[in-house]
Short mmCIF file of C-alpha atoms in Angstrom, two decimals:
data_model
loop_
_atom_site.label_atom_id
_atom_site.label_comp_id
_atom_site.label_asym_id
_atom_site.label_seq_id
_atom_site.Cartn_x
_atom_site.Cartn_y
_atom_site.Cartn_z
CA MET K 1 0.00 0.00 0.00
CA GLY K 2 2.92 2.32 0.70
CA HIS K 3 2.71 5.56 2.64
CA SER K 4 0.69 7.66 0.19
CA ASN K 5 -2.24 9.78 1.32
CA HIS K 6 -4.58 7.02 0.27
CA PRO K 7 -4.18 3.36 -0.66
CA SER K 8 -4.20 2.61 -4.38
CA TRP K 9 -7.25 0.35 -4.12
CA MET K 10 -9.42 3.40 -3.47
CA TYR K 11 -9.23 4.29 -7.16
CA THR K 12 -11.52 1.31 -7.71
CA ILE K 13 -14.31 3.22 -5.95
CA VAL K 14 -14.55 5.68 -8.86
CA PRO K 15 -15.70 3.29 -11.64
CA ILE K 16 -17.85 1.32 -9.17
CA ASN K 17 -19.80 4.47 -8.36
CA VAL K 18 -19.96 5.53 -12.00
CA ILE K 19 -22.01 2.38 -12.56
CA SER K 20 -24.28 2.65 -9.51
CA SER K 21 -25.03 6.35 -9.99
CA GLY K 22 -25.44 5.96 -13.73
CA LEU K 23 -27.93 3.13 -13.38
CA SER K 24 -30.03 5.09 -10.88
CA VAL K 25 -30.88 7.55 -13.67
CA LEU K 26 -30.59 5.17 -16.63
CA ILE K 27 -33.12 2.58 -15.42
CA PRO K 28 -36.08 5.02 -15.27
CA LEU K 29 -35.13 6.49 -18.66
CA TYR K 30 -34.65 2.99 -20.07
CA ILE K 31 -38.15 1.97 -18.98
CA LEU K 32 -39.70 5.18 -20.34
CA SER K 33 -37.92 4.69 -23.69
CA LEU K 34 -39.66 1.30 -23.95
CA HIS K 35 -43.03 3.07 -23.57
CA GLY K 36 -43.31 2.24 -19.91
CA ASP K 37 -44.82 4.77 -17.52
CA VAL K 38 -44.19 6.07 -14.04
CA PHE K 39 -45.91 3.03 -12.52
CA ASP K 40 -43.39 0.75 -14.24
CA VAL K 41 -40.56 2.92 -12.91
CA GLY K 42 -42.05 2.61 -9.43
CA ILE K 43 -42.02 -1.18 -9.65
CA ALA K 44 -38.35 -1.22 -10.77
CA VAL K 45 -37.23 1.08 -7.95
CA ALA K 46 -39.30 -0.85 -5.40
CA LEU K 47 -37.70 -4.14 -6.48
CA TYR K 48 -34.24 -2.62 -6.13
CA ASN K 49 -35.03 -1.32 -2.64
CA LEU K 50 -36.65 -4.61 -1.67
CA VAL K 51 -33.46 -6.49 -2.52
CA VAL K 52 -30.60 -4.17 -1.59
CA ILE K 53 -31.08 -3.92 2.19
CA PRO K 54 -31.35 -7.64 3.07
CA SER K 55 -28.56 -8.31 0.56
CA SER K 56 -26.33 -5.78 2.33
CA LEU K 57 -27.02 -7.41 5.69
CA ILE K 58 -26.18 -10.88 4.38
CA TRP K 59 -23.03 -9.75 2.56
CA GLY K 60 -21.95 -7.79 5.65
CA LYS K 61 -22.10 -10.93 7.80
CA LEU K 62 -20.19 -12.94 5.20
CA ALA K 63 -17.53 -10.24 4.78
CA ASP K 64 -16.86 -10.20 8.52
CA ARG K 65 -16.77 -13.98 8.73
CA LEU K 66 -14.53 -14.66 5.72
CA ARG K 67 -12.35 -11.52 5.82
CA ARG K 68 -11.64 -11.82 2.11
CA ASN K 69 -12.54 -8.32 0.98
CA ARG K 70 -10.77 -8.61 -2.37
CA ILE K 71 -12.94 -11.56 -3.41
CA PHE K 72 -16.15 -9.71 -2.60
CA VAL K 73 -15.21 -6.65 -4.65
CA ILE K 74 -13.94 -8.71 -7.60
CA GLY K 75 -17.06 -10.88 -7.51
CA SER K 76 -19.32 -7.84 -7.36
CA THR K 77 -17.72 -6.09 -10.33
CA ALA K 78 -17.53 -9.31 -12.37
CA ALA K 79 -21.21 -10.10 -11.75
CA THR K 80 -22.30 -6.64 -12.92
CA ILE K 81 -20.93 -7.08 -16.47
CA PRO K 82 -23.49 -9.67 -17.65
CA ILE K 83 -26.26 -7.59 -16.06
CA LEU K 84 -25.30 -4.57 -18.16
CA LEU K 85 -24.95 -6.75 -21.27
CA MET K 86 -28.44 -8.14 -20.66
CA LEU K 87 -29.88 -4.62 -20.54
CA LEU K 88 -28.04 -3.74 -23.73
CA LEU K 89 -29.01 -6.83 -25.74
CA PHE K 90 -32.51 -7.68 -24.48
CA ARG K 91 -34.50 -4.47 -24.39
CA SER K 92 -37.69 -4.98 -22.43
CA ILE K 93 -39.28 -3.66 -19.26
CA ALA K 94 -39.22 -7.15 -17.74
CA PHE K 95 -35.45 -7.34 -18.23
CA ALA K 96 -35.15 -3.87 -16.67
CA TYR K 97 -36.92 -5.18 -13.55
CA LEU K 98 -34.79 -8.30 -13.46
CA GLY K 99 -31.51 -6.55 -14.22
CA TYR K 100 -31.92 -3.84 -11.61
CA ALA K 101 -32.93 -6.35 -8.92
CA ILE K 102 -29.95 -8.61 -9.67
CA TYR K 103 -27.68 -5.56 -9.74
CA ALA K 104 -28.84 -4.72 -6.20
CA ILE K 105 -27.52 -8.09 -5.03
CA ALA K 106 -24.23 -7.75 -6.92
CA ALA K 107 -23.54 -4.16 -5.88
CA ALA K 108 -24.37 -4.87 -2.24
CA ALA K 109 -21.67 -7.57 -2.17
CA SER K 110 -18.83 -5.06 -2.35
CA ALA K 111 -20.25 -2.39 -0.03
CA PRO K 112 -19.42 -4.00 3.36
CA ALA K 113 -16.00 -5.14 2.08
CA ILE K 114 -15.15 -1.61 0.97
CA ASN K 115 -16.23 -0.18 4.32
CA ILE K 116 -14.12 -2.74 6.16
CA MET K 117 -11.10 -1.83 4.02
CA VAL K 118 -11.67 1.86 4.77
CA MET K 119 -11.82 1.18 8.50
CA GLY K 120 -8.76 -1.06 8.38
CA THR K 121 -6.57 1.12 6.19
CA ARG K 122 -5.41 3.61 8.79
CA ARG K 123 -5.09 3.93 12.51
CA SER K 124 -8.02 5.70 14.13
CA ARG K 125 -6.24 9.06 14.22
CA LYS K 126 -5.91 9.00 10.45
CA MET K 127 -9.50 7.88 9.84
CA PRO K 128 -10.91 11.37 9.05
CA GLN K 129 -8.40 11.81 6.20
CA THR K 130 -9.06 8.30 4.94
CA TYR K 131 -12.80 8.86 4.95
CA SER K 132 -12.40 12.22 3.24
CA ARG K 133 -10.62 10.55 0.32
CA TYR K 134 -13.14 7.72 0.25
CA GLY K 135 -15.98 10.23 0.01
CA THR K 136 -14.13 12.20 -2.65
CA PHE K 137 -13.67 9.16 -4.89
CA THR K 138 -17.34 8.27 -4.42
CA LEU K 139 -18.45 11.75 -5.47
CA VAL K 140 -16.08 11.78 -8.43
CA GLY K 141 -17.66 8.55 -9.68
CA SER K 142 -21.18 9.98 -9.39
CA LEU K 143 -20.25 13.21 -11.12
CA ILE K 144 -18.53 11.33 -13.98
CA ALA K 145 -21.68 9.22 -14.48
CA TYR K 146 -23.91 12.28 -14.68
CA ALA K 147 -21.45 14.27 -16.79
CA ILE K 148 -21.34 11.53 -19.44
CA GLY K 149 -25.13 11.37 -19.43
CA ALA K 150 -25.35 15.15 -19.93
CA PHE K 151 -24.22 14.61 -23.53
CA LEU K 152 -27.01 12.16 -24.36
CA ASP K 153 -29.79 12.90 -26.79
CA GLY K 154 -33.11 11.07 -27.07
CA SER K 155 -31.59 7.92 -28.59
CA GLY K 156 -28.35 7.54 -26.71
CA LEU K 157 -29.21 5.07 -23.96
CA ALA K 158 -27.45 2.18 -25.72
CA TYR K 159 -24.27 4.26 -25.93
CA TYR K 160 -24.56 5.06 -22.25
CA LEU K 161 -24.82 1.36 -21.42
CA VAL K 162 -21.69 0.71 -23.47
CA ALA K 163 -19.91 3.42 -21.47
CA LEU K 164 -21.02 1.79 -18.20
CA ILE K 165 -19.75 -1.59 -19.42
CA ALA K 166 -16.37 0.02 -20.16
CA PHE K 167 -16.22 1.46 -16.65
CA ASN K 168 -17.29 -1.90 -15.24
CA ILE K 169 -14.43 -3.65 -17.01
CA ALA K 170 -12.08 -0.98 -15.64
CA ALA K 171 -13.46 -1.59 -12.14
CA LEU K 172 -12.87 -5.33 -12.49
CA VAL K 173 -9.29 -4.90 -13.70
CA MET K 174 -8.55 -2.36 -10.95
CA SER K 175 -10.03 -4.55 -8.22
CA ILE K 176 -7.88 -7.49 -9.37
CA THR K 177 -4.66 -5.49 -9.60
CA LEU K 178 -5.01 -2.88 -6.83
CA ILE K 179 -6.75 -4.70 -3.99
CA HIS K 180 -4.58 -6.93 -1.81
CA GLU K 181 -5.70 -8.94 1.20
CA ARG K 182 -4.34 -7.73 4.51
CA ARG K 183 -3.80 -10.63 6.85
CA SER K 184 -2.98 -8.56 9.91
CA ARG K 185 -5.78 -7.59 12.24
CA GLN K 186 -5.72 -3.84 11.98
CA TYR K 187 -9.11 -3.27 13.50
CA ALA K 188 -10.43 -4.43 16.85
CA LYS K 189 -13.10 -7.02 17.36
CA ASN K 190 -15.62 -4.41 18.40
CA ASP K 191 -14.98 -2.56 15.12
CA LEU K 192 -15.66 -5.77 13.19
CA LYS K 193 -18.87 -6.24 15.10
CA TYR K 194 -19.83 -2.66 14.35
CA VAL K 195 -19.14 -3.11 10.64
CA SER K 196 -21.23 -6.26 10.38
CA ASN K 197 -24.21 -4.72 12.16
CA ALA K 198 -24.20 -1.02 11.31
CA THR K 199 -22.52 -0.63 7.95
CA PRO K 200 -25.35 -2.16 5.87
CA VAL K 201 -27.80 0.24 7.50
CA LEU K 202 -25.62 3.29 6.98
CA ASN K 203 -24.96 2.20 3.40
CA ALA K 204 -28.70 1.98 2.81
CA LEU K 205 -29.09 5.66 3.70
CA ALA K 206 -28.20 6.45 0.09
CA PRO K 207 -31.03 4.78 -1.83
CA LYS K 208 -29.32 5.31 -5.19
CA SER K 209 -26.39 3.14 -4.22
CA PRO K 210 -25.36 0.71 -1.49
CA HIS K 211 -22.01 2.54 -1.43
CA SER K 212 -22.97 5.35 0.92
CA LEU K 213 -21.00 8.55 1.42
CA ILE K 214 -21.79 8.28 5.13
CA SER K 215 -19.40 5.64 6.40
CA ALA K 216 -19.44 4.03 9.84
CA SER K 217 -16.13 5.60 10.78
CA PHE K 218 -17.37 9.06 9.83
CA MET K 219 -20.35 8.55 12.11
CA LYS K 220 -17.98 7.94 15.01
CA ARG K 221 -16.13 11.18 14.32
CA LEU K 222 -19.32 13.17 13.94
CA TYR K 223 -20.81 11.75 17.09
CA SER K 224 -17.81 12.65 19.23
CA SER K 225 -17.62 16.10 17.65
CA PHE K 226 -21.24 17.05 18.16
CA LYS K 227 -21.26 15.63 21.70
CA THR K 228 -25.03 15.32 21.62
CA THR K 229 -26.77 14.41 24.87
CA GLU K 230 -29.93 13.26 23.12
CA SER K 231 -31.76 10.63 25.14
CA ASN K 232 -35.34 10.81 23.89
CA SER K 233 -37.54 8.01 22.69
CA ILE K 234 -35.92 6.08 19.88
CA TYR K 235 -39.32 5.09 18.57
CA ILE K 236 -40.40 8.67 17.89
CA LEU K 237 -37.09 9.23 16.11
CA PHE K 238 -37.73 6.14 13.98
CA ILE K 239 -41.20 7.41 13.06
CA ALA K 240 -39.73 10.73 11.94
CA ILE K 241 -37.02 9.00 9.90
CA ALA K 242 -39.52 6.61 8.33
CA LEU K 243 -41.69 9.55 7.22
CA PHE K 244 -38.72 11.38 5.70
CA ALA K 245 -37.65 8.25 3.82
CA LEU K 246 -41.22 7.74 2.60
CA GLY K 247 -41.40 11.30 1.29
CA TYR K 248 -37.97 10.93 -0.29
CA ASN K 249 -38.99 7.86 -2.25
CA LEU K 250 -42.38 9.31 -3.18
CA PHE K 251 -40.67 12.26 -4.84
CA ASN K 252 -37.57 10.62 -6.30
CA THR K 253 -39.38 7.71 -7.94
CA SER K 254 -41.62 10.03 -9.97
CA PHE K 255 -39.07 12.80 -10.50
CA ILE K 256 -37.29 11.48 -13.60
CA PRO K 257 -40.54 10.45 -15.37
CA TYR K 258 -41.92 13.90 -14.45
CA LEU K 259 -38.95 15.61 -16.09
CA GLU K 260 -39.12 13.40 -19.17
CA VAL K 261 -42.85 13.83 -19.77
CA HIS K 262 -42.45 17.61 -19.60
CA GLY K 263 -40.02 17.68 -22.49
CA LEU K 264 -36.55 17.57 -20.99
CA THR K 265 -33.89 15.67 -22.92
CA TYR K 266 -31.92 12.84 -21.34
CA GLY K 267 -28.90 15.14 -21.19
CA LYS K 268 -30.74 17.79 -19.19
CA ILE K 269 -32.11 15.15 -16.80
CA PHE K 270 -28.55 14.03 -16.07
CA MET K 271 -27.55 17.68 -15.57
CA ILE K 272 -30.24 18.06 -12.91
CA ASN K 273 -28.75 15.05 -11.11
CA ILE K 274 -25.36 16.77 -11.17
CA ALA K 275 -26.99 19.63 -9.25
CA ASN K 276 -28.26 17.16 -6.65
CA SER K 277 -24.75 15.77 -6.12
CA LEU K 278 -23.37 19.28 -5.78
CA GLY K 279 -25.99 20.00 -3.13
CA GLN K 280 -24.80 16.98 -1.15
CA ILE K 281 -21.18 18.10 -1.54
CA LEU K 282 -22.08 21.52 -0.09
CA ILE K 283 -23.42 20.09 3.16
CA LEU K 284 -20.54 17.60 3.49
CA LEU K 285 -18.05 20.47 3.12
CA LEU K 286 -20.00 22.51 5.65
CA VAL K 287 -19.78 19.67 8.15
CA ALA K 288 -16.10 19.13 7.36
CA PHE K 289 -15.15 22.76 7.96
CA LYS K 290 -17.55 23.40 10.86
CA ILE K 291 -17.21 20.08 12.61
CA LYS K 292 -17.61 21.68 16.06
CA ILE K 293 -21.27 22.59 15.45
CA ARG K 294 -23.05 20.91 18.35
CA ASN K 295 -26.76 21.15 17.55
CA ILE K 296 -27.28 18.07 15.42
CA ASN K 297 -31.03 18.37 15.98
CA ARG K 298 -31.08 21.55 13.94
CA TYR K 299 -29.61 19.67 10.98
CA TYR K 300 -32.56 17.29 10.99
CA THR K 301 -35.22 19.99 11.25
CA LEU K 302 -33.66 22.11 8.52
CA SER K 303 -33.37 19.07 6.24
CA THR K 304 -37.16 18.63 6.29
CA VAL K 305 -37.69 22.33 5.54
CA TYR K 306 -35.23 22.43 2.64
CA ARG K 307 -36.37 19.11 1.20
CA SER K 308 -40.01 20.26 1.21
CA THR K 309 -38.94 23.54 -0.43
CA GLY K 310 -37.24 21.59 -3.22
CA TYR K 311 -40.39 19.54 -3.82
CA VAL K 312 -42.57 22.67 -3.97
CA LEU K 313 -40.24 24.42 -6.42
CA SER K 314 -40.20 21.40 -8.71
CA ALA K 315 -44.01 21.17 -8.66
CA LEU K 316 -44.46 24.90 -9.35
CA ALA K 317 -42.11 24.68 -12.33
CA ILE K 318 -44.88 22.96 -14.29
CA ILE K 319 -46.43 26.37 -15.12
CA LEU K 320 -43.20 27.64 -16.66
CA PRO K 321 -41.89 27.30 -20.25
CA VAL K 322 -39.44 24.45 -20.89
CA SER K 323 -36.26 26.52 -20.50
CA ALA K 324 -37.40 27.97 -17.15
CA PHE K 325 -38.75 24.54 -16.15
CA PHE K 326 -35.25 23.11 -16.53
CA ILE K 327 -33.50 25.88 -14.55
CA THR K 328 -36.08 25.75 -11.75
CA ASN K 329 -35.65 21.99 -11.37
CA VAL K 330 -31.86 22.34 -11.31
CA PHE K 331 -32.25 24.71 -8.36
CA ALA K 332 -34.94 22.54 -6.74
CA TYR K 333 -32.84 19.36 -6.90
CA LEU K 334 -29.77 21.26 -5.67
CA ILE K 335 -31.73 22.21 -2.54
CA ALA K 336 -33.07 18.66 -2.25
CA GLY K 337 -29.54 17.25 -2.38
CA PHE K 338 -28.40 19.65 0.32
CA ALA K 339 -31.33 18.56 2.47
CA PHE K 340 -30.75 14.83 1.92
CA ALA K 341 -27.11 15.05 3.00
CA ALA K 342 -28.11 17.00 6.13
CA TRP K 343 -30.74 14.37 6.92
CA SER K 344 -28.34 11.48 6.32
CA ILE K 345 -25.75 12.94 8.65
CA SER K 346 -28.12 13.99 11.43
CA SER K 347 -30.22 10.81 11.45
CA SER K 348 -27.10 8.63 11.26
CA VAL K 349 -25.42 10.37 14.20
CA MET K 350 -28.53 10.00 16.34
CA LEU K 351 -28.92 6.39 15.23
CA TYR K 352 -25.30 5.69 16.15
CA GLU K 353 -25.98 6.96 19.64
CA LYS K 354 -28.73 4.36 20.04
CA ILE K 355 -26.99 1.35 18.49
CA ARG K 356 -23.99 1.63 20.82
CA GLY K 357 -25.97 0.15 23.70
CA ALA K 358 -27.15 -3.29 24.72
CA LYS K 359 -30.04 -3.31 22.24
CA GLN K 360 -27.82 -2.71 19.22
CA GLY K 361 -29.04 -5.73 17.28
CA TYR K 362 -32.68 -4.96 18.02
CA TYR K 363 -32.41 -1.34 16.85
CA ILE K 364 -30.46 -2.33 13.74
CA GLY K 365 -33.16 -4.82 12.80
CA LEU K 366 -35.90 -2.27 13.43
CA TRP K 367 -34.07 0.42 11.47
CA THR K 368 -33.50 -1.91 8.53
CA ALA K 369 -37.17 -2.87 8.46
CA ILE K 370 -38.27 0.77 8.63
CA LEU K 371 -35.91 1.94 5.91
CA GLY K 372 -36.72 -0.99 3.64
CA GLY K 373 -40.45 -0.64 4.18
CA SER K 374 -40.38 3.11 3.51
CA SER K 375 -38.34 2.62 0.34
CA VAL K 376 -40.54 -0.10 -1.12
CA ALA K 377 -43.83 1.52 -0.08
CA GLY K 378 -42.73 4.97 -1.26
CA SER K 379 -41.70 3.68 -4.69
CA LEU K 380 -44.91 1.71 -5.25
CA ILE K 381 -47.22 4.44 -3.93
CA SER K 382 -45.40 7.06 -6.01
CA GLY K 383 -45.85 5.08 -9.23
CA ALA K 384 -49.50 4.38 -8.50
CA ILE K 385 -50.50 7.94 -7.52
CA SER K 386 -48.58 9.59 -10.36
CA SER K 387 -50.07 7.26 -12.96
CA VAL K 388 -53.64 7.74 -11.72
CA TYR K 389 -53.80 11.25 -10.23
CA GLY K 390 -50.75 12.92 -11.75
CA TYR K 391 -47.32 14.05 -10.59
CA LEU K 392 -48.62 17.10 -8.73
CA ALA K 393 -50.61 14.88 -6.35
CA THR K 394 -47.50 12.80 -5.60
CA PHE K 395 -45.34 15.85 -4.95
CA ILE K 396 -47.95 17.44 -2.66
CA LEU K 397 -48.13 14.20 -0.67
CA ALA K 398 -44.31 14.11 -0.46
CA VAL K 399 -44.28 17.68 0.89
CA ILE K 400 -46.91 16.86 3.51
CA ILE K 401 -45.19 13.68 4.69
CA THR K 402 -41.77 15.37 4.86
CA ALA K 403 -43.21 18.29 6.82
CA VAL K 404 -44.88 15.87 9.23
CA SER K 405 -41.48 14.18 9.71
CA GLY K 406 -40.08 17.50 10.87
CA LEU K 407 -43.03 18.11 13.20
CA VAL K 408 -42.74 14.64 14.73
CA PHE K 409 -39.03 15.17 15.29
CA GLU K 410 -39.67 18.57 16.88
CA SER K 411 -42.22 17.04 19.23
CA LYS K 412 -39.54 14.54 20.25
CA ILE K 413 -37.21 17.41 21.17
CA LYS K 414 -39.82 19.41 23.05
CA THR K 415 -41.00 16.48 25.14
CA SER K 416 -37.50 15.53 26.28
#
């Protein structure tokens, strides 16, 4: 590995996240190009969410037991190639469902292994720098995926799949050549236990990809920095988080079909996703440079306000001409990305506080069930409401549910 600022295997994270981020936008567009509708998109996203969380839990247990991280990453990247080829060669909505669900299993295989490698790369004092580089490579992969898509026209999905296959081959070659097994035990047993239990949950906080920007080690640093003394009911917190996740999936599932049906090209849809990533980068930089901010509760409340604002702006854009519709949605999704990152950080820190105790396994199981249920239900409900009552009805419901999440959380604070 040497003594560089980051181990060479981290470069593998870039192409891996090009694929995961690219598919999150490509799959809805792929289904719409085959004359599917928003309901079909909802089914595809629901299947992905239904599969990715239990898969992450299973792979996390296996990764801890076998301690062969290289094999998991190589297997994950190798298994993704035939999935992409299937989508390229057999164009049908049914294959889109199948391909995205199988991809959830394959992608989830590498997520715990990567997190374990991040935690084991440096001593604890160097962990913030290691995480920073890990997050940077993840963001670079997402931005590359969206930047390539920004050049697409209405018939370029096949070319985009070819580009993803090229990045997938690069990821496979890099994982074979750059990842080396480390036999020494560089992390303590309690860290291994933490990885196996908590990492799949924290990974699942980013519904677009099982490779979350919010790593377990970063949660430890944030928790100690904020020094929160929160000791309120965990169940009220879970209700608030479940509502936010439900609103998130209600909006996001219908968002790309909404943009497409209102005349935006594939390229402009990818550009809007770039804005969302930049919004997440803004909040991560804010946390990085103002790490001594102590009121983590404020992050959660503000996330519900900003996320609702993004939904409202996107819905109001429908009355505007196409050019203004595009610009308004860029701004709306920028705000939504900012809000999602703030929510991920704040909810994760508060969750970490709870899972450190004797009921860690119980809370992890409950959290996984809540997050999975909200993801699947939100995707299905979004597709159904948008197809029957229209996108505006879905977005209004998302605003209401997100606002209620903030109110529930505030009631938790006031009753402490």
